[in-house]
Coordinates of C-alpha atoms in Angstrom, one line a residue:
L1 CA -0.2 0.3 0.3
I2 CA 1.1 3.2 -1.2
A3 CA -0.2 6.6 0.4
A4 CA 1.5 9.8 -0.2
C5 CA 0.5 12.8 2.1
L6 CA 2.1 15.7 0.1
A7 CA 0.7 19.6 1.9
S8 CA 1.1 22.8 3.8
L9 CA 0.9 22.1 7.3
P10 CA -1.9 24.2 9.2
T11 CA -0.8 26.4 11.9
V12 CA -2.5 24.9 15.1
A13 CA -0.7 21.4 13.7
S14 CA 2.9 22.7 13.4
A15 CA 3.3 22.3 17.0
Q16 CA 3.0 18.1 16.3
S17 CA 5.6 15.7 15.0
L18 CA 4.6 13.3 11.8
D19 CA 4.1 10.6 14.5
D20 CA 1.9 12.6 15.8
L21 CA -0.6 13.4 12.7
E22 CA 0.0 9.4 12.5
L23 CA -2.3 8.6 15.6
R24 CA -5.1 11.1 14.2
K25 CA -6.0 8.9 11.2
R26 CA -8.0 5.5 11.6
K27 CA -5.8 2.9 10.4
K28 CA -7.2 -0.7 9.1
A29 CA -5.1 -3.2 10.6
T30 CA -2.0 -4.2 8.3
T31 CA 1.4 -6.5 9.1
I32 CA 3.4 -4.6 7.2
G33 CA 3.0 -1.9 4.6
F34 CA 4.5 1.6 2.7
S35 CA 3.7 5.6 3.0
M36 CA 5.4 8.7 1.7
L37 CA 5.0 11.7 4.0
G38 CA 6.0 15.0 2.8
I39 CA 5.4 18.6 4.1
F40 CA 5.9 22.2 1.8
E41 CA 7.5 25.2 4.1
T42 CA 7.8 29.3 3.0
A43 CA 9.6 30.6 5.2
T44 CA 11.0 34.0 5.9
S45 CA 12.3 36.6 7.9
L46 CA 11.2 40.5 7.6
N47 CA 14.1 42.1 8.7
R48 CA 14.6 44.9 6.9
D49 CA 18.6 44.2 7.8
R50 CA 18.9 40.5 7.2
P51 CA 16.1 39.2 5.4
T52 CA 15.5 35.5 4.6
L53 CA 12.8 33.6 2.1
T54 CA 13.4 29.8 1.9
N55 CA 11.5 27.4 0.8
L56 CA 11.7 23.4 2.8
L57 CA 10.4 20.9 0.9
F58 CA 10.7 17.4 3.7
L59 CA 10.1 13.4 2.3
A60 CA 10.1 10.9 4.6
P61 CA 9.2 7.5 3.2
Q62 CA 8.7 5.2 6.0
L63 CA 8.1 0.7 6.6
K64 CA 5.5 0.6 8.5
I65 CA 5.3 -2.5 10.7
G66 CA 1.8 -3.0 12.4
N67 CA -0.1 0.2 12.9
R68 CA 2.2 1.2 15.7
M69 CA 6.1 1.1 14.7
R70 CA 7.6 2.9 11.6
L71 CA 11.5 3.2 9.7
R72 CA 11.6 6.0 8.4
L73 CA 14.2 7.8 6.1
N74 CA 14.2 11.6 6.4
A75 CA 14.7 13.9 3.8
G76 CA 14.7 17.7 3.8
F77 CA 15.6 20.5 0.6
F78 CA 15.9 24.0 0.8
R79 CA 16.3 26.7 -1.1
N80 CA 16.7 29.5 -0.3
W81 CA 16.3 32.4 -3.2
L82 CA 17.6 36.0 -1.5
E83 CA 21.0 36.7 -2.5
R84 CA 22.7 37.9 0.8
Q85 CA 21.5 33.8 2.0
T86 CA 25.4 32.1 1.7
N87 CA 23.9 28.8 0.1
P88 CA 21.2 29.0 -2.5
W89 CA 20.6 24.9 -2.3
D90 CA 21.6 22.8 0.7
V91 CA 19.9 19.5 2.6
T92 CA 19.1 19.0 5.8
D93 CA 20.9 16.4 7.4
L94 CA 19.3 13.0 6.4
S95 CA 18.4 10.6 9.3
L96 CA 17.0 7.1 9.6
Q97 CA 14.7 6.7 12.5
F98 CA 12.7 3.9 13.9
S99 CA 10.1 4.7 16.2
H100 CA 6.9 3.9 18.4
L101 CA 3.4 6.0 17.8
G102 CA 2.5 4.1 21.1
F103 CA 4.1 1.4 23.7
Y104 CA 1.5 2.1 26.8
R105 CA -1.2 3.9 26.8
E106 CA -1.6 4.4 30.7
P107 CA -5.3 3.4 31.5
H108 CA -6.8 5.4 34.0
S109 CA -5.5 9.4 32.5
K110 CA -4.8 7.6 28.7
I111 CA -1.8 9.1 28.6
L112 CA -0.1 7.8 25.9
F113 CA 3.8 7.2 25.7
S114 CA 5.9 6.5 22.3
G115 CA 9.1 7.5 21.6
F116 CA 12.4 6.6 18.9
L117 CA 15.0 6.1 17.8
R118 CA 17.0 8.5 15.6
Y119 CA 20.4 8.5 13.5
S120 CA 21.2 12.0 11.5
F121 CA 24.2 11.1 8.7
P122 CA 26.1 15.0 8.4
T123 CA 24.9 15.6 4.8
S124 CA 24.2 19.6 5.3
K125 CA 26.9 22.2 4.4
A126 CA 26.4 22.7 8.3
S127 CA 27.3 19.7 9.4
R128 CA 30.7 19.1 7.6
N129 CA 31.5 22.9 7.6
A130 CA 31.7 22.2 11.7
G131 CA 33.5 17.9 11.5
S132 CA 30.5 16.3 12.0
R133 CA 30.2 12.7 12.2
G134 CA 26.8 11.8 13.2
Q135 CA 24.3 12.6 15.7
L136 CA 22.6 9.5 17.5
R137 CA 19.3 11.2 19.5
G138 CA 16.6 9.5 21.4
M139 CA 13.1 10.8 22.5
I140 CA 10.2 9.5 25.0
R141 CA 7.2 11.1 25.2
A142 CA 3.5 11.4 26.8
S143 CA 1.2 12.7 25.2
R144 CA -2.8 12.9 25.7
G145 CA -5.5 14.3 23.1
G146 CA -9.5 14.5 23.8
L147 CA -9.2 16.7 25.9
F148 CA -12.5 18.9 25.6
K149 CA -12.6 17.3 22.4
R150 CA -9.8 19.4 20.6
L151 CA -7.3 20.3 22.5
F152 CA -3.4 18.2 22.4
L153 CA -1.0 18.1 25.4
A154 CA 2.4 16.5 25.5
F155 CA 5.5 16.6 27.3
Q156 CA 8.6 15.3 25.7
F157 CA 12.4 14.3 27.5
T158 CA 15.1 13.7 24.7
A159 CA 18.8 12.9 24.6
F160 CA 21.1 13.3 22.2
K161 CA 25.1 12.2 21.6
N162 CA 27.2 13.6 18.6
F163 CA 30.4 12.7 17.3
H164 CA 33.0 15.1 15.9
K165 CA 36.4 14.5 13.9
H166 CA 37.7 17.5 16.4
T167 CA 35.8 18.1 20.3
S168 CA 38.3 21.4 21.2
W169 CA 39.9 23.9 18.3
D170 CA 43.3 24.8 19.3
T171 CA 44.5 26.4 22.0
S172 CA 47.5 27.9 20.6
K173 CA 45.7 30.7 19.6
D174 CA 42.8 33.1 20.9
P175 CA 39.4 32.1 20.3
L176 CA 37.9 35.5 19.5
D177 CA 40.9 36.6 16.6
S178 CA 39.4 36.0 13.5
A179 CA 37.6 37.5 10.9
T180 CA 34.0 36.0 12.4
G181 CA 35.5 37.1 16.8
G182 CA 33.0 36.1 19.3
A183 CA 30.3 34.7 16.6
G184 CA 32.4 32.5 15.2
Y185 CA 33.9 31.0 19.1
D186 CA 29.9 30.5 19.6
F187 CA 29.5 28.8 16.4
M188 CA 32.2 26.4 17.0
V189 CA 31.3 25.3 20.9
Q190 CA 27.6 24.7 20.1
N191 CA 28.1 22.6 17.2
N192 CA 31.0 20.7 19.6
I193 CA 28.7 20.1 22.3
N194 CA 29.3 16.5 23.5
F195 CA 25.8 15.0 24.4
G196 CA 23.4 16.8 25.4
F197 CA 19.0 17.2 26.6
S198 CA 16.4 19.0 26.3
Q199 CA 12.4 18.8 27.4
T200 CA 9.3 20.1 25.4
F201 CA 6.2 20.9 26.3
T202 CA 3.6 21.2 23.5
A203 CA 0.0 22.7 23.7
S204 CA -2.1 22.3 20.3
V205 CA -6.0 23.0 19.4
R206 CA -7.5 21.0 16.6

C-alpha cells in the first residue's frame, strides 16, 4: 500500500510531529506496508537588515510494521531565494529513524507513551563544515489528545550524543582573534557539544 501525503501543515498542527498526525488517522489493521509523508513549507524573515526567504521540501518514506512501529528515512531540501543567503541550495542532515507511535497507554489517565531512536548523517553543509560525524538522538513522549474534544497536550524528553572529528579548537590561538570574532567562537562551541538533554511541552488545538 502506497499512500502520499504532501501538503503544508496548518498553523495549529505545526507544533506536532508527523508521528502525532499519523496517530490521528483511522487505520485498518496491517502487518507491513509502505507510505510516504511530506511537508512543503515557506519561511521568511522580515528583518529589514537581514531578510530571508526559504522553501523547505521534507520527504519521509517509511516502512510500517504493524499499526504502531515505523522505520523511516528523513530527508529535507532547502531553496534560499535571496542573494544575501549563503547557499542557494542545501539539504538537511539525512536521518534514519525507528519510532513506536504508542508502546503503552495508561488506562486511567489515557496518557499515551511513545518514542523514537534516530541517527543523523552529516549531509548538510553546516554539519560538514563543523566536522560532524553524525548524531544519535532518542526521545520519550507522553501525550494526551481529545481533551475538551479539541485540545492536544504532550511532554517529551530528548537526549542526544554528537560525534565529531574535532572536540575542541586549537588552544595555541585566541578563539576571538578571527574575522568572525565572538560569533565564530560561539558557533564552534555549539556544534561541538558532546551530549545534551532537552524537554518540550506542546499544547495545540485541532
